Short mmCIF file of C-alpha atoms and ligand atoms in Angstrom, two decimals:
data_model
loop_
_atom_site.label_atom_id
_atom_site.label_comp_id
_atom_site.label_asym_id
_atom_site.label_seq_id
_atom_site.Cartn_x
_atom_site.Cartn_y
_atom_site.Cartn_z
CA MET I 1 20.89 66.96 -52.11
CA SER I 2 22.31 64.58 -49.56
CA THR I 3 19.50 62.31 -47.90
CA ILE I 4 19.27 60.29 -45.01
CA GLU I 5 19.94 56.86 -45.87
CA ARG I 6 20.25 54.51 -42.92
CA ALA I 7 19.61 55.27 -39.38
CA GLU I 8 20.65 51.75 -36.99
CA VAL I 9 19.85 51.64 -33.23
CA PHE I 10 22.61 49.67 -31.15
CA VAL I 11 21.80 48.39 -28.01
CA ALA I 12 24.80 47.07 -25.81
CA SER I 13 26.36 46.87 -22.52
CA PRO I 14 30.00 47.87 -22.67
CA GLY I 15 30.31 48.38 -18.71
CA ARG I 16 26.75 49.25 -18.77
CA ASN I 17 23.88 49.27 -21.05
CA PHE I 18 23.70 51.63 -23.65
CA VAL I 19 21.26 52.59 -26.80
CA THR I 20 23.41 54.75 -29.82
CA LEU I 21 21.48 55.58 -32.41
CA ARG I 22 23.40 56.18 -35.88
CA VAL I 23 22.66 58.26 -39.05
CA THR I 24 24.21 57.44 -42.48
CA THR I 25 23.33 60.02 -45.18
CA SER I 26 23.80 59.43 -48.83
CA ASP I 27 27.20 61.23 -48.93
CA GLY I 28 28.76 58.90 -46.44
CA VAL I 29 28.57 61.29 -43.50
CA THR I 30 27.50 59.54 -39.90
CA GLY I 31 26.10 60.82 -37.02
CA LEU I 32 25.51 59.67 -33.32
CA GLY I 33 23.15 60.20 -31.00
CA ASP I 34 22.31 58.71 -26.96
CA ALA I 35 19.24 57.42 -26.76
CA THR I 36 19.64 55.56 -23.27
CA LEU I 37 16.71 55.64 -20.90
CA ASN I 38 18.58 53.52 -17.80
CA GLY I 39 16.28 50.90 -17.02
CA ARG I 40 13.74 51.36 -19.93
CA GLU I 41 16.44 51.45 -22.52
CA LEU I 42 14.51 48.87 -25.02
CA ALA I 43 11.70 51.28 -24.75
CA VAL I 44 13.26 53.88 -26.87
CA ALA I 45 15.27 51.30 -28.81
CA ALA I 46 12.10 50.04 -29.82
CA TYR I 47 10.42 53.83 -30.04
CA LEU I 48 13.32 54.37 -32.79
CA ARG I 49 13.15 51.63 -34.74
CA ASP I 50 9.86 51.07 -35.09
CA HIS I 51 7.86 54.50 -35.49
CA VAL I 52 11.06 57.17 -36.29
CA VAL I 53 13.73 55.22 -38.12
CA PRO I 54 10.92 54.75 -41.30
CA LEU I 55 10.07 58.04 -41.14
CA LEU I 56 13.90 59.32 -41.48
CA ILE I 57 14.74 57.52 -44.69
CA GLY I 58 14.85 60.06 -47.49
CA ARG I 59 15.10 63.12 -45.23
CA ASP I 60 17.14 66.21 -45.35
CA PRO I 61 19.57 65.37 -42.95
CA ALA I 62 20.51 69.22 -42.63
CA ARG I 63 16.79 70.21 -41.52
CA ILE I 64 17.73 69.45 -38.07
CA GLU I 65 14.47 72.14 -36.99
CA ASP I 66 11.93 70.88 -39.19
CA THR I 67 13.07 67.30 -38.32
CA TRP I 68 12.56 67.75 -34.46
CA GLN I 69 9.24 69.55 -35.49
CA TYR I 70 8.50 66.67 -37.28
CA LEU I 71 9.00 64.30 -34.99
CA TYR I 72 7.39 66.27 -31.93
CA ARG I 73 3.94 67.57 -33.04
CA GLY I 74 3.78 64.48 -35.96
CA ALA I 75 3.76 61.93 -32.79
CA TYR I 76 0.87 63.60 -31.92
CA TRP I 77 1.37 61.96 -28.36
CA ARG I 78 3.76 64.83 -26.81
CA ARG I 79 6.60 64.94 -24.05
CA GLY I 80 7.67 62.25 -21.35
CA PRO I 81 11.47 60.76 -21.29
CA VAL I 82 10.60 57.44 -24.46
CA THR I 83 9.45 60.12 -27.03
CA MET I 84 12.21 63.24 -25.85
CA THR I 85 14.98 60.63 -25.68
CA ALA I 86 14.18 59.13 -28.90
CA ILE I 87 13.87 62.51 -30.51
CA ALA I 88 16.88 63.95 -28.78
CA ALA I 89 18.93 60.57 -30.55
CA VAL I 90 17.54 61.81 -33.65
CA ASP I 91 18.41 65.81 -32.97
CA THR I 92 21.91 64.92 -31.75
CA ALA I 93 22.99 62.87 -34.70
CA LEU I 94 21.63 65.55 -37.11
CA TRP I 95 24.12 67.84 -35.36
CA ASP I 96 26.72 65.76 -35.33
CA ILE I 97 26.08 65.45 -39.09
CA LYS I 98 25.71 69.04 -39.58
CA GLY I 99 29.18 69.70 -37.64
CA LYS I 100 31.07 67.29 -39.90
CA VAL I 101 29.22 68.50 -43.24
CA ALA I 102 30.73 72.24 -41.57
CA GLY I 103 33.95 70.98 -40.95
CA LEU I 104 33.42 72.38 -37.58
CA PRO I 105 33.27 71.37 -34.03
CA LEU I 106 30.44 71.34 -32.60
CA TYR I 107 31.02 74.39 -30.60
CA GLN I 108 31.41 76.39 -33.08
CA LEU I 109 28.10 75.89 -34.85
CA LEU I 110 26.62 76.50 -31.04
CA GLY I 111 28.30 80.23 -30.64
CA GLY I 112 31.49 79.59 -30.72
CA ARG I 113 33.41 79.77 -27.09
CA SER I 114 32.10 81.75 -24.19
CA ARG I 115 34.89 79.97 -22.22
CA ASP I 116 38.13 78.16 -21.92
CA GLY I 117 36.91 75.25 -20.46
CA VAL I 118 33.52 73.66 -18.62
CA LEU I 119 33.83 73.23 -15.03
CA VAL I 120 32.71 69.91 -13.53
CA TYR I 121 31.60 68.11 -10.19
CA GLY I 122 33.05 64.78 -9.23
CA HIS I 123 31.21 62.07 -7.11
CA ALA I 124 32.81 61.29 -3.60
CA SER I 125 30.83 58.77 -1.40
CA GLY I 126 31.43 56.72 1.61
CA ALA I 127 29.52 54.17 3.74
CA ASP I 128 30.77 55.85 6.66
CA VAL I 129 32.39 59.56 7.46
CA PRO I 130 35.53 58.86 7.46
CA ALA I 131 35.36 56.85 4.03
CA LEU I 132 33.70 60.19 2.47
CA LEU I 133 36.30 62.35 3.45
CA ASP I 134 39.45 60.39 1.91
CA ASP I 135 37.26 60.47 -0.92
CA VAL I 136 36.86 63.69 -1.16
CA ALA I 137 40.54 64.38 -0.20
CA ARG I 138 40.90 61.90 -3.24
CA PHE I 139 39.31 63.84 -5.79
CA ARG I 140 40.71 67.31 -4.37
CA GLU I 141 44.29 65.55 -5.20
CA LEU I 142 42.64 64.67 -8.78
CA GLY I 143 41.84 68.81 -9.30
CA TYR I 144 38.25 68.85 -8.93
CA ARG I 145 37.23 71.91 -7.87
CA ALA I 146 33.51 71.01 -7.52
CA ILE I 147 33.07 67.68 -5.41
CA ARG I 148 29.25 66.01 -4.60
CA ALA I 149 29.02 64.40 -1.06
CA GLN I 150 27.00 61.29 -0.61
CA ALA I 151 26.98 59.33 2.29
CA ALA I 152 24.69 55.94 3.77
CA VAL I 153 22.67 56.97 6.75
CA PRO I 154 24.29 54.62 9.89
CA ASP I 155 21.86 51.42 10.47
CA VAL I 156 19.37 51.91 7.73
CA GLY I 157 22.04 51.77 4.46
CA GLY I 158 20.05 52.28 1.19
CA THR I 159 21.34 56.14 0.61
CA TYR I 160 21.55 57.42 -2.48
CA GLY I 161 24.36 57.93 -4.42
CA VAL I 162 26.79 55.73 -2.47
CA ARG I 163 29.30 53.73 -4.71
CA LYS I 164 30.07 50.17 -4.56
CA GLY I 165 32.37 49.47 -7.42
CA VAL I 166 35.14 51.97 -9.70
CA VAL I 167 31.99 54.20 -10.53
CA TYR I 168 28.62 55.00 -8.94
CA GLU I 169 26.21 52.73 -10.62
CA PRO I 170 22.40 52.42 -9.54
CA ALA I 171 21.24 50.06 -12.10
CA ALA I 172 23.16 46.92 -10.88
CA SER I 173 20.12 44.26 -10.56
CA SER I 174 18.11 42.50 -13.49
CA LEU I 175 15.35 43.24 -11.04
CA PRO I 176 14.91 46.75 -9.36
CA ASP I 177 16.88 46.08 -5.75
CA GLU I 178 14.61 47.18 -2.59
CA GLN I 179 16.24 49.63 -0.45
CA PRO I 180 15.19 51.22 2.65
CA TRP I 181 15.13 54.90 3.46
CA SER I 182 14.38 56.49 6.34
CA THR I 183 13.48 60.44 6.29
CA GLU I 184 14.32 61.17 9.98
CA ASP I 185 17.49 59.15 10.04
CA TYR I 186 18.72 61.14 6.77
CA LEU I 187 17.64 64.69 7.84
CA ASP I 188 19.36 64.19 11.21
CA PHE I 189 22.68 62.45 9.20
CA ALA I 190 23.16 63.77 5.95
CA PRO I 191 23.90 67.71 7.37
CA THR I 192 26.65 66.26 9.25
CA TYR I 193 28.66 64.77 7.25
CA LEU I 194 29.00 67.84 5.26
CA GLU I 195 29.75 69.83 7.55
CA ALA I 196 32.56 67.52 8.50
CA VAL I 197 33.21 67.78 4.74
CA ARG I 198 33.46 72.07 5.41
CA GLU I 199 35.44 71.31 8.76
CA ARG I 200 38.14 69.16 7.10
CA PHE I 201 38.57 70.63 3.70
CA GLY I 202 37.19 74.11 4.33
CA PHE I 203 35.57 76.41 1.51
CA ASP I 204 38.04 76.28 -1.60
CA PHE I 205 35.92 74.22 -3.25
CA HIS I 206 32.38 73.79 -4.47
CA LEU I 207 30.65 70.83 -2.09
CA LEU I 208 27.24 69.86 -3.99
CA HIS I 209 24.89 67.16 -2.29
CA ASP I 210 21.66 65.67 -4.00
CA VAL I 211 18.78 64.52 -2.13
CA HIS I 212 17.76 62.62 -5.23
CA HIS I 213 13.73 63.25 -4.81
CA ARG I 214 13.58 62.03 -1.45
CA LEU I 215 11.68 64.64 0.73
CA THR I 216 8.81 66.62 0.93
CA PRO I 217 8.89 70.26 0.48
CA ILE I 218 8.93 71.85 4.05
CA GLU I 219 11.25 69.28 4.85
CA ALA I 220 13.38 70.14 2.11
CA ALA I 221 13.07 73.65 3.47
CA ARG I 222 14.28 72.63 6.59
CA PHE I 223 17.44 70.75 5.20
CA GLY I 224 18.51 73.62 2.97
CA LYS I 225 18.02 75.91 6.31
CA ARG I 226 20.16 73.26 8.14
CA VAL I 227 23.08 73.19 5.65
CA GLU I 228 23.03 76.99 4.93
CA ASP I 229 26.43 77.59 6.73
CA CYS I 230 27.60 74.48 4.39
CA ARG I 231 27.23 76.84 1.32
CA LEU I 232 26.35 74.20 -0.78
CA PHE I 233 27.00 74.94 -4.44
CA TRP I 234 23.35 73.55 -4.97
CA MET I 235 21.24 70.94 -3.12
CA GLU I 236 20.08 68.33 -6.07
CA ASP I 237 16.01 67.33 -6.44
CA PRO I 238 15.05 67.87 -2.66
CA THR I 239 11.60 67.30 -3.57
CA PRO I 240 9.54 65.87 -6.62
CA ALA I 241 9.42 68.05 -9.47
CA GLU I 242 5.76 67.52 -10.86
CA ASN I 243 4.78 69.80 -8.47
CA GLN I 244 6.88 72.49 -9.75
CA GLU I 245 4.89 75.07 -7.31
CA SER I 246 5.93 73.17 -4.47
CA PHE I 247 9.43 74.64 -4.79
CA ARG I 248 8.17 78.37 -3.04
CA LEU I 249 7.67 76.83 0.19
CA ILE I 250 11.52 75.39 0.06
CA ARG I 251 12.36 79.01 -1.52
CA GLN I 252 10.58 80.93 1.86
CA HIS I 253 12.74 79.28 3.91
CA THR I 254 16.24 78.93 2.77
CA THR I 255 18.76 80.32 0.69
CA THR I 256 20.76 77.19 -0.23
CA PRO I 257 20.59 77.07 -4.03
CA VAL I 258 18.49 74.16 -5.79
CA ALA I 259 19.23 72.24 -8.81
CA VAL I 260 16.38 70.07 -10.28
CA GLY I 261 15.91 68.99 -14.11
CA GLU I 262 17.71 65.34 -14.61
CA ALA I 263 14.49 63.29 -14.49
CA LEU I 264 12.44 66.36 -16.65
CA SER I 265 12.57 65.93 -20.37
CA SER I 266 10.79 69.23 -21.41
CA ILE I 267 10.57 72.95 -21.50
CA TRP I 268 6.90 72.73 -20.18
CA ASP I 269 8.22 70.76 -17.13
CA VAL I 270 10.77 73.38 -15.85
CA GLN I 271 9.07 76.29 -17.04
CA GLN I 272 7.23 77.35 -13.64
CA LEU I 273 10.59 76.59 -12.09
CA ILE I 274 12.83 78.71 -14.37
CA SER I 275 10.50 81.65 -15.11
CA GLU I 276 9.67 82.18 -10.77
CA GLN I 277 12.92 81.24 -10.16
CA LEU I 278 12.22 78.28 -7.96
CA ILE I 279 15.59 76.85 -8.93
CA ASP I 280 18.83 78.48 -9.29
CA TYR I 281 20.66 75.57 -11.78
CA VAL I 282 18.45 73.37 -14.06
CA ARG I 283 19.27 70.10 -14.95
CA THR I 284 18.18 69.03 -17.57
CA THR I 285 20.31 66.87 -20.52
CA VAL I 286 20.70 66.70 -24.38
CA VAL I 287 19.86 62.69 -24.24
CA HIS I 288 16.65 62.88 -22.25
CA ALA I 289 15.32 66.80 -23.14
CA GLY I 290 14.96 66.39 -26.48
CA GLY I 291 18.14 66.74 -27.84
CA ILE I 292 20.30 70.32 -28.25
CA THR I 293 17.77 71.65 -30.38
CA HIS I 294 15.67 71.42 -27.34
CA LEU I 295 17.84 71.74 -24.95
CA ARG I 296 19.18 75.40 -25.90
CA ARG I 297 15.68 76.75 -25.71
CA ILE I 298 15.44 75.46 -21.66
CA PHE I 299 18.49 77.08 -21.73
CA ASP I 300 17.81 80.50 -23.37
CA LEU I 301 14.72 80.71 -21.40
CA ALA I 302 16.28 79.86 -18.33
CA ALA I 303 19.30 82.78 -19.24
CA LEU I 304 16.14 85.59 -18.83
CA HIS I 305 15.47 84.37 -15.25
CA GLN I 306 19.30 84.31 -14.10
CA VAL I 307 19.23 80.06 -13.85
CA ARG I 308 22.03 78.43 -14.87
CA THR I 309 22.87 74.95 -16.56
CA GLY I 310 23.71 72.02 -14.58
CA SER I 311 23.49 69.30 -16.92
CA HIS I 312 23.26 65.58 -15.37
CA GLY I 313 25.95 63.52 -16.31
CA ALA I 314 26.09 60.46 -14.80
CA THR I 315 27.23 57.29 -16.31
CA ASP I 316 24.39 55.87 -17.65
CA LEU I 317 24.57 59.02 -20.08
CA SER I 318 26.72 57.74 -22.56
CA PRO I 319 29.59 59.62 -23.66
CA VAL I 320 27.46 60.92 -26.88
CA THR I 321 25.91 62.99 -24.75
CA LEU I 322 28.85 63.86 -22.58
CA ALA I 323 30.69 65.07 -25.44
CA ALA I 324 27.53 66.96 -26.79
CA ALA I 325 26.94 68.68 -23.13
CA VAL I 326 30.40 69.79 -23.16
CA HIS I 327 29.91 71.25 -26.46
CA LEU I 328 26.79 73.11 -25.65
CA ASP I 329 28.48 74.09 -21.72
CA LEU I 330 31.30 75.63 -23.67
CA ALA I 331 29.27 77.93 -25.67
CA VAL I 332 25.82 78.83 -23.67
CA PRO I 333 26.25 82.33 -21.85
CA ASN I 334 24.64 80.97 -18.60
CA PHE I 335 26.62 77.73 -18.01
CA GLY I 336 26.88 76.65 -14.52
CA ILE I 337 28.53 73.31 -13.88
CA GLN I 338 28.72 69.87 -15.42
CA GLU I 339 28.38 66.78 -13.82
CA TYR I 340 30.98 64.25 -14.69
CA MET I 341 31.18 60.46 -13.90
CA PRO I 342 34.13 58.77 -16.14
CA HIS I 343 33.23 56.21 -18.21
CA VAL I 344 34.74 52.45 -17.00
CA PRO I 345 37.14 51.09 -19.71
CA GLU I 346 34.59 48.96 -21.38
CA THR I 347 32.71 51.99 -22.33
CA ALA I 348 35.63 53.46 -24.08
CA GLU I 349 36.43 50.33 -26.16
CA VAL I 350 33.08 50.82 -28.05
CA PHE I 351 32.53 55.06 -27.61
CA ARG I 352 36.32 56.64 -28.88
CA SER I 353 35.73 60.07 -27.73
CA GLY I 354 37.95 63.10 -27.89
CA VAL I 355 36.67 64.73 -24.28
CA ARG I 356 39.71 65.45 -21.96
CA PHE I 357 39.60 66.07 -18.20
CA ASP I 358 42.15 68.80 -17.28
CA ASN I 359 42.65 70.70 -13.82
CA GLY I 360 38.98 69.92 -13.20
CA MET I 361 37.58 71.40 -16.45
CA LEU I 362 36.39 69.33 -19.20
CA HIS I 363 37.26 70.04 -22.77
CA PRO I 364 35.67 69.05 -26.05
CA SER I 365 37.40 67.65 -29.13
CA GLU I 366 38.21 69.86 -32.06
CA GLU I 367 37.02 67.29 -34.83
CA PRO I 368 34.02 68.09 -37.00
CA GLY I 369 30.88 67.65 -34.75
CA LEU I 370 30.90 65.60 -32.01
CA GLY I 371 34.08 63.89 -31.79
CA VAL I 372 32.84 60.53 -31.00
CA GLU I 373 32.40 57.36 -32.68
CA TYR I 374 31.08 54.21 -32.40
CA ASP I 375 32.91 50.61 -32.75
CA GLU I 376 29.90 48.23 -33.34
CA GLU I 377 31.67 45.37 -34.05
CA ALA I 378 33.47 46.13 -30.36
CA ALA I 379 29.91 46.34 -29.26
CA GLU I 380 29.06 43.13 -30.35
CA ARG I 381 31.24 41.68 -27.53
CA PHE I 382 28.93 42.92 -25.02
CA PRO I 383 25.00 41.99 -25.25
CA TYR I 384 22.21 43.80 -23.46
CA GLU I 385 21.15 42.70 -20.14
CA PRO I 386 17.78 43.64 -18.44
CA ARG I 387 19.01 46.36 -15.45
CA TYR I 388 16.95 48.27 -13.12
CA LEU I 389 16.82 50.92 -11.06
CA PRO I 390 16.19 50.31 -7.23
CA VAL I 391 13.15 51.20 -5.62
CA ALA I 392 13.29 52.76 -2.02
CA ARG I 393 10.92 51.54 0.77
CA ARG I 394 9.89 53.77 3.79
CA LEU I 395 10.74 51.24 6.80
CA ASP I 396 7.27 50.73 7.83
CA GLY I 397 7.30 49.15 3.62
CA SER I 398 5.91 51.46 1.46
CA VAL I 399 7.45 52.80 -1.14
CA HIS I 400 8.82 55.98 -1.34
CA ASP I 401 11.09 58.19 -3.89
CA TRP I 402 14.19 56.10 -4.89
C1 CS2 K 1 21.61 60.96 -10.27
C2 CS2 K 1 22.14 59.68 -11.05
O1 CS2 K 1 24.15 61.55 -11.00
C3 CS2 K 1 23.07 62.21 -10.25
O2 CS2 K 1 22.70 63.03 -10.07
O3 CS2 K 1 20.50 61.30 -9.52
O4 CS2 K 1 23.13 58.87 -10.26
C4 CS2 K 1 20.36 59.11 -11.33
O5 CS2 K 1 20.24 58.20 -10.07
C5 CS2 K 1 20.76 58.01 -12.28
O6 CS2 K 1 21.18 58.81 -13.58
C6 CS2 K 1 19.62 57.33 -12.62
O7 CS2 K 1 19.45 56.67 -14.29
MG1 MG K 2 20.92 63.52 -9.67
#
């Protein structure tokens, strides 16, 4: 019987910080898992190296479910992003190995194709409305059929989601960047630029917007109602989701679809949101919600309640997660859409991935497993540097949700 012989944790910064787990079996088969938790990377690396890797050596790599239960129940301390990201990395690596041993691309082990490709959305943004409109035009020319729109609030700045460089990178400083926030200014301004996008480009593409946890439930209800004529594909993270039932208030006032989940890490964190149909899309991911094994459970619960998937896919989720997501998106019956922020070229120097973009959709590699390889020599050229996500402060100086 093949056993797990080695499990290595790599922390590197090819374009941005990533934590990657590589599991190697006694037959020499390797599997990759993403363990990146933006702004808290070393916590997961230590959890894996110090507490999980010693438990993996000698285990049967084929026993994916048993390993998941062993790591989840065996920790005693359950849930949370660090624990679930560490378990996710192991789980994803074991699925990669299983695909390679079977000689099949991962989606074939997950039920095979349910669709020809994975619909994705891109990220248009602008420091002002003209710049945003130009960026939306650019994404339409690139063939995107779904586009997220974010613009800076005039005179306040600090709005979520406005790209500065080639890609949107919020974790850009060695200490948290403190950014101003004004709910009033946002509520007055954001609907106007979403209306401007529809006015300029019409309705032949999906338009999305990320509120990014910034509003109270009643403010989110007001925002959703105000933008109903924009026919958003979704408004994302309209309010912090710790209090799942607070979404009932949003539902009472607006038909604008709601998407939640990128910052959540277990089925229990979205159970009420899904079972009461308080959301329309669940955004949990392979890397932060316990891997493919757990994410499938979330997606199956969602399917029971006509909730579709809409997994997070920012650049702080590595190409390993993107590949695993595309395999799963291809197979699940209740797929909605996949977020897609192309990584910068340095990232591709370390992660060789077979995922490709074509005509507004992503397609996985047909190689066995995930179809991703990790070049550790290349990774050594990109040492880790501490990077933090920003902190938002209201104009009176108090901390707000970033
Ligand atoms: C955002 C992310 O892509 C999204 O929807 O919410 O950019 C998020 O802010 C980052 O992934 C946090 O690390
Ligand atoms: Mg988001």
